[in-house]
Coordinates of C-alpha atoms in Angstrom, one line a residue:
Chain K
M1 CA 41.3 -23.8 -33.5
K2 CA 39.9 -26.3 -31.0
P3 CA 39.0 -24.8 -27.6
S4 CA 41.1 -26.4 -24.9
S5 CA 39.3 -28.6 -22.4
K6 CA 40.0 -26.1 -19.7
K7 CA 38.2 -23.3 -21.7
M8 CA 35.3 -25.6 -22.3
F9 CA 35.1 -26.4 -18.6
R10 CA 35.1 -22.7 -17.8
N11 CA 32.3 -21.9 -20.2
G12 CA 30.4 -24.9 -18.9
Q13 CA 30.6 -23.3 -15.5
L14 CA 29.1 -20.1 -16.8
Y15 CA 26.2 -21.8 -18.3
A16 CA 25.7 -23.9 -15.2
M17 CA 25.5 -20.7 -13.1
L18 CA 23.0 -19.1 -15.4
L19 CA 20.8 -22.1 -15.8
P20 CA 18.8 -22.1 -12.5
N21 CA 17.6 -18.6 -13.0
L22 CA 17.0 -19.1 -16.7
V23 CA 14.9 -22.3 -16.0
L24 CA 12.7 -20.4 -13.5
F25 CA 12.4 -17.4 -15.8
V26 CA 11.4 -19.5 -18.9
G27 CA 9.2 -21.9 -17.0
L28 CA 7.3 -19.3 -14.8
T29 CA 7.2 -16.2 -17.0
V30 CA 7.8 -17.0 -20.7
Y31 CA 6.0 -20.3 -20.8
P32 CA 2.8 -19.0 -19.2
I33 CA 2.7 -16.2 -21.8
V34 CA 3.1 -18.6 -24.7
W35 CA 0.6 -20.9 -23.1
S36 CA -2.0 -18.1 -22.9
L37 CA -1.3 -17.2 -26.6
R38 CA -2.2 -20.8 -27.5
Y39 CA -5.2 -21.4 -25.3
M40 CA -6.9 -18.1 -26.2
L41 CA -8.0 -20.0 -29.4
Y42 CA -9.6 -22.9 -27.5
D43 CA -12.7 -23.6 -25.6
Y44 CA -11.4 -25.3 -22.5
D45 CA -12.8 -25.8 -19.0
G46 CA -9.9 -27.6 -17.5
I47 CA -11.8 -30.9 -17.4
H48 CA -12.9 -31.9 -20.8
A49 CA -10.7 -31.9 -23.9
A50 CA -9.9 -28.5 -25.3
K51 CA -11.8 -27.6 -28.4
F52 CA -10.3 -25.3 -31.1
T53 CA -12.7 -22.4 -31.6
G54 CA -10.4 -19.9 -33.4
M55 CA -11.5 -16.3 -32.7
D56 CA -14.8 -17.2 -30.8
N57 CA -13.4 -16.1 -27.5
F58 CA -12.6 -12.7 -28.9
V59 CA -15.9 -12.3 -30.5
R60 CA -17.5 -13.1 -27.1
L61 CA -15.2 -10.6 -25.3
F62 CA -15.8 -7.8 -27.7
S63 CA -19.5 -8.3 -28.3
R64 CA -21.2 -9.6 -25.3
D65 CA -19.1 -9.6 -22.2
D66 CA -20.3 -6.5 -20.4
V67 CA -18.8 -7.7 -17.1
Y68 CA -15.3 -7.5 -18.6
W69 CA -15.7 -3.9 -19.9
D70 CA -17.3 -2.8 -16.6
S71 CA -14.4 -4.3 -14.7
L72 CA -12.0 -2.5 -16.9
L73 CA -13.8 0.7 -16.3
N74 CA -13.8 0.0 -12.5
T75 CA -10.1 -0.6 -12.7
L76 CA -9.6 2.9 -14.3
V77 CA -11.8 4.5 -11.7
Y78 CA -9.9 2.7 -9.0
A79 CA -6.5 3.6 -10.4
C80 CA -7.4 7.2 -10.9
G81 CA -8.8 7.5 -7.4
K82 CA -5.8 5.9 -5.9
L83 CA -3.3 8.0 -7.8
A84 CA -5.2 11.2 -7.2
L85 CA -4.9 10.6 -3.4
I86 CA -1.6 8.8 -3.0
I87 CA 0.6 11.0 -5.2
P88 CA -0.2 14.3 -3.6
L89 CA -0.2 12.8 -0.1
A90 CA 3.2 11.1 -0.7
F91 CA 4.6 14.3 -2.2
L92 CA 3.5 16.4 0.8
L93 CA 4.9 13.9 3.2
A94 CA 8.2 13.9 1.4
M95 CA 8.3 17.7 1.3
I96 CA 7.8 17.9 5.0
L97 CA 10.3 15.1 5.8
N98 CA 12.9 16.6 3.5
V99 CA 13.8 19.2 6.1
P100 CA 15.9 17.8 9.0
F101 CA 14.1 17.9 12.4
K102 CA 13.9 15.7 15.4
G103 CA 11.8 12.5 14.9
R104 CA 11.9 12.7 11.1
T105 CA 13.2 9.1 10.8
A106 CA 10.6 7.8 13.2
I107 CA 7.8 9.3 11.1
Q108 CA 9.3 7.9 7.9
V109 CA 9.6 4.4 9.5
I110 CA 6.0 4.6 10.6
V111 CA 4.4 5.8 7.4
F112 CA 6.4 3.2 5.4
S113 CA 5.4 0.3 7.7
P114 CA 2.2 -0.7 5.9
T115 CA 4.2 -1.7 2.9
I116 CA 5.8 -4.4 5.0
M117 CA 2.6 -6.1 6.1
S118 CA 0.5 -8.6 4.2
S119 CA -2.1 -6.7 2.2
A120 CA -4.5 -9.7 2.4
V121 CA -4.3 -10.0 6.2
M122 CA -4.7 -6.3 6.7
A123 CA -7.6 -6.2 4.2
L124 CA -9.3 -8.7 6.5
M125 CA -8.7 -6.4 9.4
F126 CA -10.1 -3.5 7.4
Y127 CA -13.1 -5.7 6.6
L128 CA -13.7 -6.0 10.3
L129 CA -13.1 -2.3 11.0
L130 CA -15.4 -1.2 8.2
N131 CA -18.2 -3.6 9.1
V132 CA -21.6 -1.8 9.2
Y133 CA -23.1 -3.1 12.5
N134 CA -20.2 -3.8 14.7
G135 CA -17.2 -2.3 12.9
D136 CA -14.9 -0.2 15.0
L137 CA -15.0 2.8 12.6
N138 CA -18.8 3.2 12.7
R139 CA -18.8 2.7 16.5
F140 CA -16.3 5.4 16.9
L141 CA -18.1 7.9 14.6
L142 CA -21.4 7.2 16.4
Y143 CA -19.7 7.6 19.8
V144 CA -18.2 11.0 18.9
G145 CA -21.4 12.1 17.3
I146 CA -20.2 12.7 13.8
I147 CA -22.9 10.4 12.4
D148 CA -26.2 9.3 13.8
Q149 CA -26.7 6.3 11.5
P150 CA -24.2 3.5 10.8
I151 CA -22.5 4.0 7.4
N152 CA -22.3 1.1 5.0
W153 CA -18.6 1.5 4.1
L154 CA -18.6 -1.7 2.0
G155 CA -22.1 -1.1 0.5
P156 CA -22.8 -0.2 -3.1
S157 CA -22.1 3.5 -2.9
L158 CA -19.0 3.6 -0.8
A159 CA -17.2 0.2 -1.5
M160 CA -15.0 1.7 -4.2
L161 CA -14.0 4.6 -2.0
S162 CA -13.2 2.2 0.9
V163 CA -10.9 -0.1 -1.2
V164 CA -9.2 3.0 -2.6
L165 CA -8.5 4.3 0.9
V166 CA -7.2 1.0 2.0
A167 CA -4.8 1.0 -1.0
V168 CA -3.7 4.5 -0.1
W169 CA -3.0 3.3 3.4
G170 CA -0.9 0.4 2.1
G171 CA 1.0 2.3 -0.5
V172 CA 1.6 5.9 0.4
G173 CA 4.9 5.1 2.2
N174 CA 6.3 3.6 -1.0
Y175 CA 5.8 6.8 -3.0
M176 CA 6.9 9.0 -0.1
V177 CA 10.3 7.2 -0.2
Y178 CA 10.5 7.6 -4.0
F179 CA 9.9 11.3 -3.7
L180 CA 12.2 11.7 -0.8
S181 CA 15.1 10.1 -2.7
G182 CA 14.2 12.3 -5.7
L183 CA 14.2 15.5 -3.5
Q184 CA 17.6 14.6 -2.2
T185 CA 19.1 14.7 -5.7
I186 CA 18.2 18.3 -6.1
P187 CA 21.4 20.4 -5.5
K188 CA 21.1 22.7 -2.5
D189 CA 22.8 25.6 -4.1
I190 CA 19.9 26.1 -6.5
Y191 CA 17.7 26.9 -3.6
E192 CA 20.4 29.1 -2.1
S193 CA 20.6 31.3 -5.2
A194 CA 16.8 31.4 -5.4
D195 CA 16.7 32.7 -1.8
L196 CA 19.2 35.4 -2.7
E197 CA 16.9 36.4 -5.6
G198 CA 14.1 36.6 -3.0
A199 CA 12.0 33.8 -4.4
T200 CA 8.8 32.9 -2.4
Y201 CA 8.1 29.4 -1.1
W202 CA 5.6 28.8 -3.9
Q203 CA 8.0 30.0 -6.6
R204 CA 10.6 27.6 -5.2
L205 CA 8.1 24.8 -5.3
F206 CA 6.8 25.3 -8.9
K207 CA 9.9 26.8 -10.5
I208 CA 12.5 24.5 -9.0
T209 CA 11.3 21.5 -7.0
I210 CA 8.6 20.1 -9.3
P211 CA 10.5 20.6 -12.6
M212 CA 13.7 19.1 -11.1
L213 CA 11.6 16.1 -9.9
G214 CA 10.3 15.6 -13.4
P215 CA 12.2 12.4 -14.3
V216 CA 11.5 10.8 -10.9
L217 CA 7.8 11.8 -11.1
R218 CA 7.6 10.1 -14.5
I219 CA 9.0 6.8 -13.3
V220 CA 6.9 6.9 -10.1
L221 CA 3.7 7.6 -11.9
M222 CA 4.3 4.7 -14.3
L223 CA 5.0 2.4 -11.4
A224 CA 1.9 3.6 -9.7
I225 CA -0.3 3.0 -12.7
L226 CA 1.1 -0.6 -13.1
A227 CA 0.7 -1.2 -9.3
A228 CA -2.9 0.0 -9.3
F229 CA -3.8 -2.5 -12.0
Q230 CA -2.2 -5.3 -10.0
D231 CA -3.9 -4.5 -6.6
I232 CA -6.2 -7.4 -6.3
Q233 CA -5.3 -9.1 -3.0
S234 CA -7.0 -6.6 -0.7
I235 CA -10.0 -6.2 -3.0
M236 CA -10.4 -9.9 -3.1
V237 CA -10.5 -10.2 0.6
M238 CA -12.6 -7.1 1.4
T239 CA -15.3 -7.3 -1.2
E240 CA -14.6 -10.2 -3.7
G241 CA -15.5 -7.6 -6.3
G242 CA -18.9 -6.9 -4.8
P243 CA -21.3 -5.5 -3.9
L244 CA -23.1 -6.0 -7.3
G245 CA -19.7 -5.9 -9.1
Q246 CA -19.0 -2.3 -7.9
T247 CA -15.4 -3.1 -7.0
Q248 CA -14.8 -5.8 -9.7
V249 CA -11.4 -4.9 -11.1
V250 CA -10.1 -6.5 -14.3
F251 CA -7.5 -8.7 -12.8
L252 CA -9.9 -10.0 -10.2
Y253 CA -12.3 -10.9 -13.0
L254 CA -9.6 -12.7 -14.9
Y255 CA -8.6 -14.6 -11.8
Q256 CA -12.2 -15.7 -11.2
L257 CA -12.4 -17.0 -14.8
F258 CA -9.5 -19.4 -14.0
F259 CA -10.4 -20.0 -10.4
P260 CA -14.2 -19.5 -9.9
V261 CA -15.4 -18.8 -6.5
S262 CA -18.9 -19.7 -5.4
A263 CA -19.9 -16.0 -5.5
S264 CA -19.0 -15.6 -9.1
A265 CA -21.5 -15.9 -12.0
S266 CA -20.1 -19.0 -13.5
N267 CA -19.1 -22.0 -11.5
H268 CA -16.8 -23.8 -13.8
P269 CA -13.4 -22.5 -14.9
E270 CA -13.3 -20.9 -18.4
I271 CA -9.6 -21.4 -19.2
G272 CA -9.6 -20.6 -22.9
Y273 CA -11.8 -17.6 -22.5
G274 CA -9.7 -16.5 -19.5
A275 CA -6.5 -16.8 -21.6
A276 CA -8.1 -14.7 -24.4
A277 CA -9.2 -12.0 -22.0
S278 CA -5.8 -12.0 -20.4
V279 CA -4.0 -11.4 -23.7
V280 CA -6.4 -8.5 -24.5
T281 CA -5.9 -7.1 -21.0
G282 CA -2.1 -7.4 -21.4
L283 CA -2.3 -5.5 -24.7
I284 CA -4.5 -2.8 -23.3
L285 CA -2.0 -2.3 -20.4
G286 CA 0.8 -2.2 -22.9
I287 CA -1.0 0.4 -24.9
I288 CA -1.7 2.5 -21.8
T289 CA 2.0 2.3 -20.8
A290 CA 3.1 3.3 -24.3
I291 CA 0.7 6.2 -24.4
Y292 CA 1.8 7.3 -21.0
L293 CA 5.5 7.2 -22.0
L294 CA 4.8 9.2 -25.1
V295 CA 2.7 11.8 -23.3
S296 CA 5.2 12.2 -20.5
K297 CA 8.1 12.6 -23.0
K298 CA 6.1 15.4 -24.7
L299 CA 5.4 17.1 -21.4
D300 CA 9.1 16.9 -20.6
N301 CA 9.9 18.8 -23.8
I302 CA 7.4 21.5 -22.9
F303 CA 8.6 22.1 -19.4
Chain F
M1 CA 3.2 34.7 11.6
K2 CA 2.7 33.0 8.2
K3 CA 5.5 30.6 9.0
I4 CA 3.9 29.5 12.2
A5 CA 0.6 28.9 10.5
G6 CA 2.4 26.8 7.8
R7 CA 4.2 24.8 10.5
T8 CA 1.0 24.1 12.4
V9 CA -0.7 22.8 9.3
G10 CA 2.3 20.6 8.5
I11 CA 2.3 19.2 12.0
A12 CA -1.4 18.6 11.9
F13 CA -1.0 16.8 8.6
I14 CA 1.7 14.5 9.9
V15 CA -0.3 13.7 13.0
V16 CA -3.3 12.7 10.9
M17 CA -1.2 10.6 8.6
I18 CA 0.4 8.8 11.6
A19 CA -3.0 8.1 13.2
F20 CA -4.3 6.8 9.8
T21 CA -1.3 4.6 9.4
L22 CA -1.1 3.2 12.9
Y23 CA -4.8 2.8 13.8
P24 CA -5.4 -0.5 11.8
V25 CA -2.2 -2.0 13.2
A26 CA -3.2 -1.0 16.8
Y27 CA -6.7 -2.4 16.2
T28 CA -5.1 -5.7 15.1
V29 CA -2.6 -6.0 18.0
F30 CA -5.0 -4.9 20.7
G31 CA -7.9 -6.7 19.1
S32 CA -5.9 -9.9 19.2
L33 CA -6.0 -9.7 23.0
K34 CA -9.8 -9.0 23.4
S35 CA -12.4 -11.7 24.1
N36 CA -14.6 -12.8 21.2
L37 CA -17.6 -11.1 22.9
E38 CA -15.7 -7.8 23.2
L39 CA -14.7 -7.9 19.5
Q40 CA -18.3 -8.5 18.5
T41 CA -20.0 -5.9 20.6
G42 CA -17.3 -3.3 20.7
G43 CA -15.7 -1.8 23.7
G44 CA -12.7 0.5 24.2
F45 CA -9.5 0.9 22.3
F46 CA -7.7 -1.4 24.8
P47 CA -9.0 -4.8 25.8
T48 CA -10.9 -4.8 29.1
E49 CA -9.2 -8.1 30.0
W50 CA -5.9 -9.0 28.2
K51 CA -6.6 -12.4 26.9
F52 CA -3.3 -13.9 25.9
S53 CA -5.1 -17.2 25.8
N54 CA -6.3 -16.2 22.3
Y55 CA -2.8 -17.0 21.0
A56 CA -2.7 -20.3 22.8
E57 CA -6.1 -21.1 21.2
A58 CA -4.9 -20.0 17.8
F59 CA -1.7 -22.0 18.0
Q60 CA -3.3 -25.1 19.3
K61 CA -6.9 -25.4 18.4
A62 CA -6.7 -23.6 15.0
E63 CA -3.4 -25.2 14.1
F64 CA -1.7 -21.9 13.7
L65 CA 1.6 -23.3 14.9
K66 CA 1.7 -25.5 11.8
Y67 CA 0.7 -22.6 9.5
T68 CA 3.4 -20.4 11.1
G69 CA 5.9 -23.1 10.6
N70 CA 4.8 -23.3 6.9
S71 CA 5.3 -19.6 6.5
V72 CA 8.7 -19.6 8.1
L73 CA 9.8 -22.6 5.9
L74 CA 8.3 -21.1 2.8
S75 CA 9.9 -17.7 3.3
A76 CA 13.3 -19.2 4.2
M77 CA 13.3 -21.4 1.1
T78 CA 12.2 -18.5 -1.2
M79 CA 14.9 -16.3 0.2
L80 CA 17.6 -18.9 -0.3
L81 CA 16.5 -19.8 -3.8
S82 CA 16.3 -16.1 -4.7
L83 CA 19.7 -15.3 -3.4
V84 CA 21.5 -18.3 -5.1
T85 CA 19.8 -18.1 -8.5
S86 CA 19.8 -14.3 -8.9
S87 CA 23.4 -13.8 -7.7
M88 CA 24.8 -16.5 -10.0
A89 CA 22.8 -15.3 -13.0
G90 CA 23.6 -11.7 -12.1
Y91 CA 27.3 -12.4 -12.0
V92 CA 27.2 -14.2 -15.4
V93 CA 25.3 -11.4 -17.2
S94 CA 27.3 -8.6 -15.7
R95 CA 30.7 -10.0 -16.4
H96 CA 30.5 -12.2 -19.5
D97 CA 29.2 -12.3 -23.0
F98 CA 27.4 -15.3 -24.4
A99 CA 25.1 -16.2 -27.3
G100 CA 21.6 -14.7 -26.8
K101 CA 22.6 -12.4 -24.0
K102 CA 21.0 -9.3 -25.7
A103 CA 17.7 -11.2 -26.2
L104 CA 17.7 -12.4 -22.6
M105 CA 18.2 -8.9 -21.2
A106 CA 15.5 -7.6 -23.5
A107 CA 13.2 -10.3 -22.2
Y108 CA 14.0 -9.5 -18.5
L109 CA 13.4 -5.8 -19.2
S110 CA 10.1 -6.3 -21.0
V111 CA 8.4 -8.5 -18.4
M112 CA 9.4 -6.0 -15.7
F113 CA 7.0 -3.5 -17.3
V114 CA 4.2 -5.9 -18.0
A115 CA 1.8 -6.5 -15.2
L116 CA 1.2 -10.2 -15.3
G117 CA -0.3 -10.7 -11.9
P118 CA -2.9 -13.5 -11.8
I119 CA -2.8 -14.0 -15.6
V120 CA 0.1 -16.4 -15.3
L121 CA -1.1 -18.2 -12.2
Y122 CA -3.1 -21.0 -14.0
P123 CA -0.4 -22.0 -16.5
Q124 CA 2.2 -21.9 -13.7
Y125 CA 0.0 -24.2 -11.7
M126 CA -0.5 -26.6 -14.6
L127 CA 3.3 -26.7 -15.2
M128 CA 4.0 -27.4 -11.6
K129 CA 1.3 -30.1 -11.6
E130 CA 3.0 -31.8 -14.6
L131 CA 6.3 -31.8 -12.6
G132 CA 4.6 -33.2 -9.5
L133 CA 5.4 -30.0 -7.5
T134 CA 2.0 -28.9 -6.4
G135 CA 0.8 -29.5 -2.9
N136 CA 4.3 -29.1 -1.4
L137 CA 6.1 -26.0 -0.1
F138 CA 9.2 -26.5 -2.2
G139 CA 7.1 -26.1 -5.4
L140 CA 5.4 -23.0 -4.1
A141 CA 8.8 -21.5 -3.1
L142 CA 10.0 -22.1 -6.7
V143 CA 7.0 -20.3 -8.1
L144 CA 7.5 -17.4 -5.6
T145 CA 11.2 -17.2 -6.5
G146 CA 10.4 -17.1 -10.3
G147 CA 12.5 -15.2 -12.8
Q148 CA 13.3 -12.2 -10.6
A149 CA 14.1 -9.8 -13.5
S150 CA 14.3 -6.9 -11.1
N151 CA 16.8 -8.6 -8.8
I152 CA 19.0 -9.4 -11.7
F153 CA 19.1 -5.7 -12.6
L154 CA 19.8 -4.8 -8.9
I155 CA 22.8 -7.1 -8.8
M156 CA 24.0 -5.9 -12.2
G157 CA 24.0 -2.3 -11.0
F158 CA 25.9 -3.3 -7.9
I159 CA 28.5 -5.5 -9.7
K160 CA 29.4 -2.5 -12.0
S161 CA 31.0 -0.9 -9.0
V162 CA 33.3 -3.8 -8.4
P163 CA 36.6 -3.3 -10.2
K164 CA 37.0 -5.7 -13.1
E165 CA 40.8 -6.1 -12.3
L166 CA 39.8 -8.3 -9.3
D167 CA 38.2 -11.0 -11.5
E168 CA 40.9 -10.7 -14.2
S169 CA 43.8 -11.2 -11.9
A170 CA 42.1 -14.2 -10.4
L171 CA 41.5 -15.6 -13.8
M172 CA 45.2 -15.2 -14.6
D173 CA 45.9 -17.2 -11.5
G174 CA 43.8 -20.0 -13.0
A175 CA 40.7 -19.7 -10.8
G176 CA 37.5 -21.0 -12.4
Y177 CA 34.5 -18.8 -12.9
F178 CA 32.6 -20.4 -10.1
R179 CA 35.5 -19.8 -7.7
I180 CA 35.7 -16.1 -8.7
Y181 CA 32.0 -15.7 -8.1
R182 CA 32.1 -17.6 -4.8
S183 CA 35.3 -16.1 -3.3
I184 CA 35.6 -12.6 -4.8
L185 CA 32.2 -11.3 -5.9
L186 CA 29.8 -12.7 -3.3
P187 CA 31.6 -11.1 -0.3
L188 CA 31.7 -7.8 -2.2
I189 CA 28.1 -7.6 -3.1
R190 CA 26.8 -8.5 0.3
P191 CA 24.8 -5.2 0.8
I192 CA 22.6 -5.8 -2.2
L193 CA 22.2 -9.5 -1.3
G194 CA 20.9 -8.3 2.1
V195 CA 18.2 -6.2 0.2
I196 CA 17.3 -9.2 -2.0
A197 CA 17.1 -11.4 1.1
L198 CA 14.7 -9.0 2.9
F199 CA 12.5 -8.4 -0.2
S200 CA 12.2 -12.1 -1.1
F201 CA 11.5 -13.1 2.5
R202 CA 8.8 -10.4 2.7
L203 CA 7.3 -11.4 -0.6
A204 CA 6.9 -15.0 0.4
W205 CA 5.7 -14.2 4.0
N206 CA 3.0 -11.8 2.7
D207 CA 1.9 -13.7 -0.4
Y208 CA -1.7 -14.7 -0.5
I209 CA -3.1 -15.5 -4.0
T210 CA -0.3 -17.8 -5.3
S211 CA -0.2 -19.6 -1.9
L212 CA -4.0 -19.9 -1.9
V213 CA -4.0 -21.6 -5.3
F214 CA -1.0 -23.9 -4.7
S215 CA -2.4 -25.1 -1.4
I216 CA -5.7 -26.2 -2.9
P217 CA -4.6 -29.8 -3.4
N218 CA -3.0 -30.0 0.0
P219 CA -4.4 -27.7 2.7
G220 CA -1.7 -28.9 5.1
I221 CA 0.9 -26.6 3.4
K222 CA -1.2 -23.4 3.9
P223 CA 0.9 -20.5 5.0
L224 CA -0.4 -18.1 7.7
T225 CA -1.9 -15.5 5.3
V226 CA -4.1 -18.2 3.6
A227 CA -5.1 -19.7 7.0
V228 CA -6.0 -16.4 8.5
V229 CA -8.1 -15.1 5.6
G230 CA -9.6 -18.6 5.3
L231 CA -11.2 -18.2 8.7
R232 CA -13.5 -15.5 7.2
Y233 CA -15.1 -18.1 5.1
S234 CA -15.4 -20.7 7.8
A235 CA -18.8 -21.9 9.0
N236 CA -18.5 -20.3 12.4
A237 CA -16.6 -17.1 11.5
A238 CA -18.3 -15.0 14.1
A239 CA -17.2 -17.4 16.9
E240 CA -13.7 -17.3 15.7
L241 CA -13.2 -13.5 15.5
H242 CA -10.6 -13.5 18.3
I243 CA -8.7 -16.3 16.6
M244 CA -8.8 -14.5 13.3
T245 CA -7.4 -11.3 14.9
A246 CA -4.8 -13.2 16.8
G247 CA -3.8 -15.0 13.6
A248 CA -3.5 -11.6 11.8
A249 CA -1.3 -10.3 14.6
I250 CA 0.9 -13.4 14.2
A251 CA 1.1 -12.7 10.5
I252 CA 2.2 -9.1 10.8
V253 CA 4.1 -8.7 14.0
P254 CA 7.2 -10.8 13.2
I255 CA 7.8 -9.1 9.9
L256 CA 7.3 -5.7 11.5
I257 CA 10.0 -6.6 14.1
V258 CA 12.4 -7.5 11.3
Y259 CA 11.5 -4.2 9.6
L260 CA 12.2 -2.2 12.7
F261 CA 15.7 -3.6 12.8
A262 CA 16.4 -3.3 9.1
N263 CA 14.3 -0.4 7.9
R264 CA 17.3 1.2 6.2
Q265 CA 17.7 -1.7 3.9
F266 CA 14.0 -1.9 3.0
I267 CA 13.9 1.8 2.2
N268 CA 17.3 1.8 0.3
G269 CA 16.4 -1.3 -1.6
L270 CA 13.2 0.3 -2.8
T271 CA 14.9 3.3 -4.3
A272 CA 17.8 1.4 -5.7
G273 CA 15.3 -0.9 -7.6
A274 CA 13.2 2.0 -8.9
V275 CA 16.0 4.2 -10.1
K276 CA 18.1 1.5 -11.7
G277 CA 15.3 -0.7 -13.0

């Protein structure tokens, strides 16, 4: 049976409507992944002809690139530090804001507002604030008398803590909103019957609220882990991975392989090597996500 | 007694969080009105002399008028491109079957959970260079629009709530698919389009790294974020602190004003995307 021309025209319309998004998706997401899978086998600096080197890039990555593994470790430290602060803070905020009172919406709007601002621009402001000699924070602390020496917030020992705190500032509102919407799904009558039974505040928290939030918590934690790996805009502006590579996170290192900055070790792009390191990083992230999903499923069965 | 203690701790915690949240913003806004000398040597919380001339200087001397225009244009283009491409594709995948649909949905889903970040930036740049689309704002807007897997899922979730009978009866009346999308679905899915509009506008307005890379061949297309952060690396950064701070205020205040009027949509959109995604 031959489709009528009207039918053909109709199907044509469907494909035409799908096409713009499909072209963008294939060109800007699928193609770059395939491209990386190809160039990981080449030595290519973006200028001279690419030279096929097989597994050389991987040998280099696994045998003699300490900077890469250090940056991966830094990323884990950063992600754990960020999560350890941001999740409890966001949860506390959500618990407080879950009870109706005057000014609740205003507080929510304020705490969520950093997520609306450019992290790069605000990182620049934090860079000025945290400056050793004329930064506002040190000046304030000296003035109040909490410290008697200026503190080097972006120096070797505190830089990581500083970038973590800036990340907490920028993201806590996000997770607060996730938790709030999760809390609102818990039926009120469960609490009412618990009250009749004479449950204490803590029993309500650990026996009802947290278990009921399980599914939300699982999704939120996964989003938080992925987001922590991707946070490079503010670190790039505040420290460029310094001092002495203290805040060099893995995505920033990869970025610098493709787009070297004067401060980085090598001054020419290492495209092939960057592609190989990207693919390995993508796989490591995939494995972390898979492990997380498995573990959280198991925990679900226990509780 | 215990209750009062708990409440006091709660209030103290909220006060600390609000101070922590607002201080950097206040520093930026008030700092943008201080003189360069005052910024460098410190001073009070408020400027001693309110120097609105900082803004005039930023707009004229540092060419921030041009960069602000770039940001507005870039964000508007990204918003329009996102709305048109994701709503059309979202309609097709929600309402119709076609060859390869399962594979496409699987692909959308899998990239949502892979953090690609800067990894794809270089190949994206090379592709756009091949097409002659680097060094102009339209090419950058295309890249910032991208595949939008999460927006497609947002729209799909929303279209589910629109009764199928509406499209079917229109189909019976001989309306084409495009007309059904245009006259029946678009008006009905307006709330979710509002969310996508806000999110895509914010994404483009606040983007730094992609814009930085794409404006390398043509610094004239720099958006605000790139221009402001770029001052940090300029030769006389110290002399331009007041311009830097004014530029930062110009970059954050407009989007904050939009947010104050539409904070519901921002907050609802976030949870809709997380739960449905």
